[in-house]
Amino acid sequence: MSFLEPFGDKPAIIIDIGHAYTKCGYSAEPAPHAIIPTQVSQKKIFDYKNFSNSSDTLKEMLIEFFYKIYYKILNTNSKERKVVIVESVLTPSEFRTILADVLFNNFQASSVLFMPSHMASTYTLGINRALVIDIGYADCQIMPVSDGYSLTNLCNFVSLGAKEIHSHLKDMIEEYAFVTIGNEKVKFSSLANKPNLTESILEDIKLKCCFVTSFDRAQRFNDEIKLKNLQELEFVTDCDFNLENLILQIPGYVREMAFEILFRNEIDKEQTIPHLILETLSKCPIDLKKDFASNIVLIGGGCMLTGFKNRLVKEINCLLNSPHEKYSKIFSFNNLNYHTPPSHENYTAWLGASLFGSLEILDNYSLHNGKYKELDRLPDWFSINLKSNMVQI
């Protein structure tokens, strides 16, 4: 730290609020100080709609949550720091309005900038155009970004995030898993008092026991499953998982097939991640298609699943090159080009905001405390027209 820092502007606080985890730290730093669950007293903040007096409840939760970030994690004075909030463009207006109220009125933040996560990720790579695929907890969002603008009219999203994976994994465990009690092995579904498979336990099982199987094996498995020849398939070995005072045996079938919902949908085959990526590309302006296809950026914790990236590439290449698929006739290219961010995918957007937050132009794009209190509301970033007081770039 420079001895001149006390006399200059202090680094801005960068906060990326995700549905499951929040990343927080300072601008110009290569990684967040902490990644913490987005919850207060074991209650998820984004579940505020489930509580009575949802707006008041959300405000109380955000006050407690940001008190923890400011004074327990970052150990800083909230009045002395600018704030950059990394958010999804699909964040409800009510959430943004209450968040701004908490930051400006309760913590007296000097200025706040709301920055779209998809656009922030392009700063990490220093590129002007990209097709950003964000696989988070609640859903998968696919957003084209061009010259600093999120093309929201082309945005595509599907409820295929960690939440859906956990739900699917829970169903598979209850149907196929076994439990070892002493020397006896019984089906999990036959237990009178089943252990509660919480979100944290399911996440633990997902990360320690499961993986995305290869494209070739998935093709063969799906063909055999359609013929109901499940017993003839050779899956990976079973995996033991300690669950309370029991040993839960996760079958190889569950370990390999838990993530197939990301790539297969029996009801609507186009409601999968590979199809939606190509569907979004097909709707892009013709002069931008090639640029987006050459700049695919994968962000979000879902991209860190073992085997996910290789499988996604193979699935998309198959759709592009198969004569039976419509995409082979729409596009002139046979594959897409993927960027490798200089960070883990779960905080790529945070890092982009960290870089932007270190620039001198941050003040020009932020909403300042005095202006906020003069307006007495948070201007919507879709309709902002005051260049010196933009809340969205």
PDB file of C-alpha atoms in Angstrom, residues 69-279:
ATOM      1  CA  ILE A  69     -19.352  -7.161   4.538  1.00  0.00           C
ATOM      2  CA  TYR A  70     -18.268  -3.643   5.570  1.00  0.00           C
ATOM      3  CA  TYR A  71     -17.238  -4.155   9.170  1.00  0.00           C
ATOM      4  CA  LYS A  72     -16.437  -7.852   9.590  1.00  0.00           C
ATOM      5  CA  ILE A  73     -14.979  -8.901   6.236  1.00  0.00           C
ATOM      6  CA  LEU A  74     -13.519  -5.760   4.646  1.00  0.00           C
ATOM      7  CA  ASN A  75     -12.954  -3.828   7.898  1.00  0.00           C
ATOM      8  CA  THR A  76     -13.662  -0.453   6.324  1.00  0.00           C
ATOM      9  CA  ASN A  77     -15.707   2.695   6.898  1.00  0.00           C
ATOM     10  CA  SER A  78     -18.730   2.610   4.569  1.00  0.00           C
ATOM     11  CA  LYS A  79     -18.832   6.445   4.252  1.00  0.00           C
ATOM     12  CA  GLU A  80     -15.347   6.562   2.717  1.00  0.00           C
ATOM     13  CA  ARG A  81     -15.866   4.082  -0.088  1.00  0.00           C
ATOM     14  CA  LYS A  82     -17.414   4.101  -3.531  1.00  0.00           C
ATOM     15  CA  VAL A  83     -19.354   0.948  -4.353  1.00  0.00           C
ATOM     16  CA  VAL A  84     -19.681  -1.093  -7.549  1.00  0.00           C
ATOM     17  CA  ILE A  85     -22.520  -3.620  -7.499  1.00  0.00           C
ATOM     18  CA  VAL A  86     -22.249  -6.412 -10.066  1.00  0.00           C
ATOM     19  CA  GLU A  87     -25.746  -7.593 -10.902  1.00  0.00           C
ATOM     20  CA  SER A  88     -27.753  -9.543 -13.440  1.00  0.00           C
ATOM     21  CA  VAL A  89     -29.887  -7.521 -15.852  1.00  0.00           C
ATOM     22  CA  LEU A  90     -32.749  -9.751 -14.715  1.00  0.00           C
ATOM     23  CA  THR A  91     -32.486  -8.553 -11.105  1.00  0.00           C
ATOM     24  CA  PRO A  92     -35.937  -7.336  -9.954  1.00  0.00           C
ATOM     25  CA  SER A  93     -36.298  -3.538  -9.799  1.00  0.00           C
ATOM     26  CA  GLU A  94     -37.609  -3.837  -6.247  1.00  0.00           C
ATOM     27  CA  PHE A  95     -34.370  -5.502  -5.141  1.00  0.00           C
ATOM     28  CA  ARG A  96     -32.196  -2.814  -6.777  1.00  0.00           C
ATOM     29  CA  THR A  97     -34.293   0.006  -5.313  1.00  0.00           C
ATOM     30  CA  ILE A  98     -34.111  -1.341  -1.757  1.00  0.00           C
ATOM     31  CA  LEU A  99     -30.397  -2.123  -2.147  1.00  0.00           C
ATOM     32  CA  ALA A 100     -29.689   1.464  -3.240  1.00  0.00           C
ATOM     33  CA  ASP A 101     -31.735   2.788  -0.307  1.00  0.00           C
ATOM     34  CA  VAL A 102     -29.700   0.673   2.129  1.00  0.00           C
ATOM     35  CA  LEU A 103     -26.345   1.720   0.661  1.00  0.00           C
ATOM     36  CA  PHE A 104     -27.095   5.450   0.438  1.00  0.00           C
ATOM     37  CA  ASN A 105     -29.224   5.994   3.538  1.00  0.00           C
ATOM     38  CA  ASN A 106     -28.064   3.336   5.991  1.00  0.00           C
ATOM     39  CA  PHE A 107     -24.381   3.114   5.076  1.00  0.00           C
ATOM     40  CA  GLN A 108     -23.914   6.572   3.522  1.00  0.00           C
ATOM     41  CA  ALA A 109     -21.985   5.246   0.502  1.00  0.00           C
ATOM     42  CA  SER A 110     -20.365   8.122  -1.417  1.00  0.00           C
ATOM     43  CA  SER A 111     -21.417   6.694  -4.812  1.00  0.00           C
ATOM     44  CA  VAL A 112     -22.849   3.495  -6.286  1.00  0.00           C
ATOM     45  CA  LEU A 113     -22.566   1.981  -9.751  1.00  0.00           C
ATOM     46  CA  PHE A 114     -24.773  -0.919 -10.845  1.00  0.00           C
ATOM     47  CA  MET A 115     -22.831  -2.906 -13.445  1.00  0.00           C
ATOM     48  CA  PRO A 116     -24.241  -5.848 -15.476  1.00  0.00           C
ATOM     49  CA  SER A 117     -22.352  -9.072 -14.771  1.00  0.00           C
ATOM     50  CA  HIS A 118     -22.234 -10.065 -18.458  1.00  0.00           C
ATOM     51  CA  MET A 119     -20.644  -6.806 -19.498  1.00  0.00           C
ATOM     52  CA  ALA A 120     -18.238  -6.821 -16.542  1.00  0.00           C
ATOM     53  CA  SER A 121     -16.833 -10.162 -17.685  1.00  0.00           C
ATOM     54  CA  THR A 122     -15.717  -8.622 -21.004  1.00  0.00           C
ATOM     55  CA  TYR A 123     -13.482  -6.150 -19.118  1.00  0.00           C
ATOM     56  CA  THR A 124     -11.664  -9.123 -17.631  1.00  0.00           C
ATOM     57  CA  LEU A 125     -10.623 -10.172 -21.146  1.00  0.00           C
ATOM     58  CA  GLY A 126     -10.313  -6.738 -22.737  1.00  0.00           C
ATOM     59  CA  ILE A 127     -12.715  -7.510 -25.598  1.00  0.00           C
ATOM     60  CA  ASN A 128     -15.479  -5.369 -27.113  1.00  0.00           C
ATOM     61  CA  ARG A 129     -17.866  -8.102 -28.207  1.00  0.00           C
ATOM     62  CA  ALA A 130     -18.725 -11.430 -26.651  1.00  0.00           C
ATOM     63  CA  LEU A 131     -21.495 -13.931 -26.162  1.00  0.00           C
ATOM     64  CA  VAL A 132     -21.512 -14.424 -22.403  1.00  0.00           C
ATOM     65  CA  ILE A 133     -22.970 -17.616 -20.922  1.00  0.00           C
ATOM     66  CA  ASP A 134     -23.568 -17.288 -17.186  1.00  0.00           C
ATOM     67  CA  ILE A 135     -24.470 -20.557 -15.447  1.00  0.00           C
ATOM     68  CA  GLY A 136     -25.356 -19.644 -11.892  1.00  0.00           C
ATOM     69  CA  TYR A 137     -27.525 -20.971  -9.098  1.00  0.00           C
ATOM     70  CA  ALA A 138     -30.977 -19.948 -10.309  1.00  0.00           C
ATOM     71  CA  ASP A 139     -30.595 -20.214 -14.094  1.00  0.00           C
ATOM     72  CA  CYS A 140     -28.413 -20.061 -17.185  1.00  0.00           C
ATOM     73  CA  GLN A 141     -28.361 -16.648 -18.891  1.00  0.00           C
ATOM     74  CA  ILE A 142     -27.019 -16.093 -22.399  1.00  0.00           C
ATOM     75  CA  MET A 143     -26.317 -12.454 -23.219  1.00  0.00           C
ATOM     76  CA  PRO A 144     -24.596 -10.871 -26.260  1.00  0.00           C
ATOM     77  CA  VAL A 145     -22.467  -7.860 -25.288  1.00  0.00           C
ATOM     78  CA  SER A 146     -21.310  -5.337 -27.899  1.00  0.00           C
ATOM     79  CA  ASP A 147     -19.191  -2.221 -27.344  1.00  0.00           C
ATOM     80  CA  GLY A 148     -20.171  -1.801 -23.714  1.00  0.00           C
ATOM     81  CA  TYR A 149     -23.876  -2.579 -24.160  1.00  0.00           C
ATOM     82  CA  SER A 150     -25.798  -5.653 -23.077  1.00  0.00           C
ATOM     83  CA  LEU A 151     -28.114  -6.560 -25.964  1.00  0.00           C
ATOM     84  CA  THR A 152     -31.072  -7.355 -23.729  1.00  0.00           C
ATOM     85  CA  ASN A 153     -33.441  -7.886 -26.656  1.00  0.00           C
ATOM     86  CA  LEU A 154     -31.377 -10.959 -27.612  1.00  0.00           C
ATOM     87  CA  CYS A 155     -31.033 -12.326 -24.073  1.00  0.00           C
ATOM     88  CA  ASN A 156     -31.989 -15.967 -23.544  1.00  0.00           C
ATOM     89  CA  PHE A 157     -32.324 -17.796 -20.258  1.00  0.00           C
ATOM     90  CA  VAL A 158     -33.442 -21.174 -18.975  1.00  0.00           C
ATOM     91  CA  SER A 159     -33.888 -22.561 -15.453  1.00  0.00           C
ATOM     92  CA  LEU A 160     -30.879 -24.845 -15.670  1.00  0.00           C
ATOM     93  CA  GLY A 161     -28.642 -23.763 -12.827  1.00  0.00           C
ATOM     94  CA  ALA A 162     -27.374 -25.337  -9.627  1.00  0.00           C
ATOM     95  CA  LYS A 163     -30.861 -25.186  -8.091  1.00  0.00           C
ATOM     96  CA  GLU A 164     -32.309 -27.406 -10.819  1.00  0.00           C
ATOM     97  CA  ILE A 165     -29.298 -29.737 -10.688  1.00  0.00           C
ATOM     98  CA  HIS A 166     -29.714 -30.151  -6.926  1.00  0.00           C
ATOM     99  CA  SER A 167     -33.407 -30.953  -7.333  1.00  0.00           C
ATOM    100  CA  HIS A 168     -32.652 -33.524 -10.049  1.00  0.00           C
ATOM    101  CA  LEU A 169     -29.809 -35.045  -8.013  1.00  0.00           C
ATOM    102  CA  LYS A 170     -32.065 -35.349  -4.972  1.00  0.00           C
ATOM    103  CA  ASP A 171     -34.691 -37.239  -7.007  1.00  0.00           C
ATOM    104  CA  MET A 172     -32.035 -39.598  -8.394  1.00  0.00           C
ATOM    105  CA  ILE A 173     -30.565 -40.294  -4.954  1.00  0.00           C
ATOM    106  CA  GLU A 174     -33.994 -41.064  -3.504  1.00  0.00           C
ATOM    107  CA  GLU A 175     -34.700 -43.453  -6.378  1.00  0.00           C
ATOM    108  CA  TYR A 176     -31.361 -45.212  -6.943  1.00  0.00           C
ATOM    109  CA  ALA A 177     -29.062 -44.713  -3.910  1.00  0.00           C
ATOM    110  CA  PHE A 178     -28.392 -47.248  -1.155  1.00  0.00           C
ATOM    111  CA  VAL A 179     -27.551 -46.816   2.517  1.00  0.00           C
ATOM    112  CA  THR A 180     -25.229 -49.041   4.539  1.00  0.00           C
ATOM    113  CA  ILE A 181     -26.413 -49.577   8.108  1.00  0.00           C
ATOM    114  CA  GLY A 182     -23.969 -51.810   9.950  1.00  0.00           C
ATOM    115  CA  ASN A 183     -23.397 -54.667   7.534  1.00  0.00           C
ATOM    116  CA  GLU A 184     -26.787 -54.296   5.867  1.00  0.00           C
ATOM    117  CA  LYS A 185     -27.345 -52.489   2.571  1.00  0.00           C
ATOM    118  CA  VAL A 186     -30.838 -51.084   1.979  1.00  0.00           C
ATOM    119  CA  LYS A 187     -32.405 -48.706  -0.528  1.00  0.00           C
ATOM    120  CA  PHE A 188     -32.481 -45.079   0.531  1.00  0.00           C
ATOM    121  CA  SER A 189     -36.174 -44.854  -0.370  1.00  0.00           C
ATOM    122  CA  SER A 190     -37.036 -47.664   2.080  1.00  0.00           C
ATOM    123  CA  LEU A 191     -35.756 -45.794   5.158  1.00  0.00           C
ATOM    124  CA  ALA A 192     -38.451 -44.875   7.647  1.00  0.00           C
ATOM    125  CA  ASN A 193     -36.582 -41.770   8.805  1.00  0.00           C
ATOM    126  CA  LYS A 194     -34.712 -40.445   5.793  1.00  0.00           C
ATOM    127  CA  PRO A 195     -31.892 -37.951   6.418  1.00  0.00           C
ATOM    128  CA  ASN A 196     -32.726 -34.487   5.157  1.00  0.00           C
ATOM    129  CA  LEU A 197     -30.893 -33.821   1.879  1.00  0.00           C
ATOM    130  CA  THR A 198     -30.284 -30.097   2.310  1.00  0.00           C
ATOM    131  CA  GLU A 199     -28.876 -27.758  -0.329  1.00  0.00           C
ATOM    132  CA  SER A 200     -25.416 -27.837   1.297  1.00  0.00           C
ATOM    133  CA  ILE A 201     -25.379 -31.654   1.397  1.00  0.00           C
ATOM    134  CA  LEU A 202     -26.517 -31.903  -2.223  1.00  0.00           C
ATOM    135  CA  GLU A 203     -23.836 -29.401  -3.258  1.00  0.00           C
ATOM    136  CA  ASP A 204     -21.247 -31.478  -1.392  1.00  0.00           C
ATOM    137  CA  ILE A 205     -22.374 -34.675  -3.157  1.00  0.00           C
ATOM    138  CA  LYS A 206     -22.436 -32.873  -6.516  1.00  0.00           C
ATOM    139  CA  LEU A 207     -18.859 -31.640  -6.189  1.00  0.00           C
ATOM    140  CA  LYS A 208     -17.302 -34.709  -4.553  1.00  0.00           C
ATOM    141  CA  CYS A 209     -19.084 -37.570  -6.317  1.00  0.00           C
ATOM    142  CA  CYS A 210     -20.567 -36.410  -9.640  1.00  0.00           C
ATOM    143  CA  PHE A 211     -19.132 -35.276 -12.969  1.00  0.00           C
ATOM    144  CA  VAL A 212     -20.241 -34.487 -16.513  1.00  0.00           C
ATOM    145  CA  THR A 213     -19.723 -37.620 -18.555  1.00  0.00           C
ATOM    146  CA  SER A 214     -18.063 -37.522 -21.974  1.00  0.00           C
ATOM    147  CA  PHE A 215     -20.050 -36.843 -25.146  1.00  0.00           C
ATOM    148  CA  ASP A 216     -19.521 -40.338 -26.613  1.00  0.00           C
ATOM    149  CA  ARG A 217     -20.555 -42.134 -23.417  1.00  0.00           C
ATOM    150  CA  ALA A 218     -23.606 -39.898 -23.042  1.00  0.00           C
ATOM    151  CA  GLN A 219     -24.709 -40.707 -26.598  1.00  0.00           C
ATOM    152  CA  ARG A 220     -24.401 -44.437 -25.954  1.00  0.00           C
ATOM    153  CA  PHE A 221     -26.102 -44.219 -22.558  1.00  0.00           C
ATOM    154  CA  ASN A 222     -29.064 -42.277 -23.932  1.00  0.00           C
ATOM    155  CA  ASP A 223     -29.541 -44.777 -26.762  1.00  0.00           C
ATOM    156  CA  GLU A 224     -29.561 -47.695 -24.314  1.00  0.00           C
ATOM    157  CA  ILE A 225     -31.782 -45.888 -21.812  1.00  0.00           C
ATOM    158  CA  LYS A 226     -34.372 -45.330 -24.547  1.00  0.00           C
ATOM    159  CA  LEU A 227     -34.336 -49.097 -25.102  1.00  0.00           C
ATOM    160  CA  LYS A 228     -34.599 -49.587 -21.319  1.00  0.00           C
ATOM    161  CA  ASN A 229     -31.375 -51.597 -21.204  1.00  0.00           C
ATOM    162  CA  LEU A 230     -30.112 -49.884 -18.064  1.00  0.00           C
ATOM    163  CA  GLN A 231     -28.749 -53.126 -16.547  1.00  0.00           C
ATOM    164  CA  GLU A 232     -26.484 -53.735 -19.546  1.00  0.00           C
ATOM    165  CA  LEU A 233     -24.668 -50.416 -19.209  1.00  0.00           C
ATOM    166  CA  GLU A 234     -21.301 -50.178 -17.482  1.00  0.00           C
ATOM    167  CA  PHE A 235     -21.062 -47.036 -15.405  1.00  0.00           C
ATOM    168  CA  VAL A 236     -18.244 -45.816 -13.190  1.00  0.00           C
ATOM    169  CA  THR A 237     -17.845 -47.389  -9.753  1.00  0.00           C
ATOM    170  CA  ASP A 238     -20.186 -46.435  -6.930  1.00  0.00           C
ATOM    171  CA  CYS A 239     -19.092 -43.755  -4.476  1.00  0.00           C
ATOM    172  CA  ASP A 240     -19.560 -43.716  -0.687  1.00  0.00           C
ATOM    173  CA  PHE A 241     -20.613 -40.487   0.997  1.00  0.00           C
ATOM    174  CA  ASN A 242     -20.818 -39.993   4.771  1.00  0.00           C
ATOM    175  CA  LEU A 243     -24.295 -38.735   5.614  1.00  0.00           C
ATOM    176  CA  GLU A 244     -24.840 -38.124   9.323  1.00  0.00           C
ATOM    177  CA  ASN A 245     -24.377 -41.554  10.926  1.00  0.00           C
ATOM    178  CA  LEU A 246     -24.985 -43.431   7.663  1.00  0.00           C
ATOM    179  CA  ILE A 247     -22.926 -44.310   4.611  1.00  0.00           C
ATOM    180  CA  LEU A 248     -24.764 -43.232   1.456  1.00  0.00           C
ATOM    181  CA  GLN A 249     -23.775 -45.198  -1.633  1.00  0.00           C
ATOM    182  CA  ILE A 250     -24.100 -43.116  -4.803  1.00  0.00           C
ATOM    183  CA  PRO A 251     -24.461 -45.470  -7.823  1.00  0.00           C
ATOM    184  CA  GLY A 252     -22.291 -44.892 -10.898  1.00  0.00           C
ATOM    185  CA  TYR A 253     -25.434 -44.180 -12.904  1.00  0.00           C
ATOM    186  CA  VAL A 254     -26.271 -41.209 -10.665  1.00  0.00           C
ATOM    187  CA  ARG A 255     -22.663 -39.962 -10.689  1.00  0.00           C
ATOM    188  CA  GLU A 256     -22.554 -39.827 -14.495  1.00  0.00           C
ATOM    189  CA  MET A 257     -26.119 -38.853 -15.332  1.00  0.00           C
ATOM    190  CA  ALA A 258     -26.881 -36.187 -12.709  1.00  0.00           C
ATOM    191  CA  PHE A 259     -25.860 -33.362 -15.068  1.00  0.00           C
ATOM    192  CA  GLU A 260     -27.565 -34.674 -18.201  1.00  0.00           C
ATOM    193  CA  ILE A 261     -30.464 -32.254 -17.681  1.00  0.00           C
ATOM    194  CA  LEU A 262     -28.106 -29.516 -18.925  1.00  0.00           C
ATOM    195  CA  PHE A 263     -27.804 -31.259 -22.304  1.00  0.00           C
ATOM    196  CA  ARG A 264     -30.942 -33.392 -22.673  1.00  0.00           C
ATOM    197  CA  ASN A 265     -34.626 -32.510 -22.401  1.00  0.00           C
ATOM    198  CA  GLU A 266     -37.126 -35.186 -23.363  1.00  0.00           C
ATOM    199  CA  ILE A 267     -40.057 -32.730 -23.439  1.00  0.00           C
ATOM    200  CA  ASP A 268     -38.435 -29.917 -25.456  1.00  0.00           C
ATOM    201  CA  LYS A 269     -34.966 -30.666 -26.819  1.00  0.00           C
ATOM    202  CA  GLU A 270     -34.321 -26.977 -27.521  1.00  0.00           C
ATOM    203  CA  GLN A 271     -34.560 -26.077 -23.825  1.00  0.00           C
ATOM    204  CA  THR A 272     -30.967 -27.107 -23.199  1.00  0.00           C
ATOM    205  CA  ILE A 273     -27.822 -25.007 -22.886  1.00  0.00           C
ATOM    206  CA  PRO A 274     -26.195 -25.971 -26.265  1.00  0.00           C
ATOM    207  CA  HIS A 275     -29.413 -25.333 -28.192  1.00  0.00           C
ATOM    208  CA  LEU A 276     -30.036 -21.994 -26.476  1.00  0.00           C
ATOM    209  CA  ILE A 277     -26.494 -20.789 -27.212  1.00  0.00           C
ATOM    210  CA  LEU A 278     -26.940 -21.461 -30.927  1.00  0.00           C
ATOM    211  CA  GLU A 279     -30.495 -20.115 -30.858  1.00  0.00           C
TER     212      GLU A 279
END
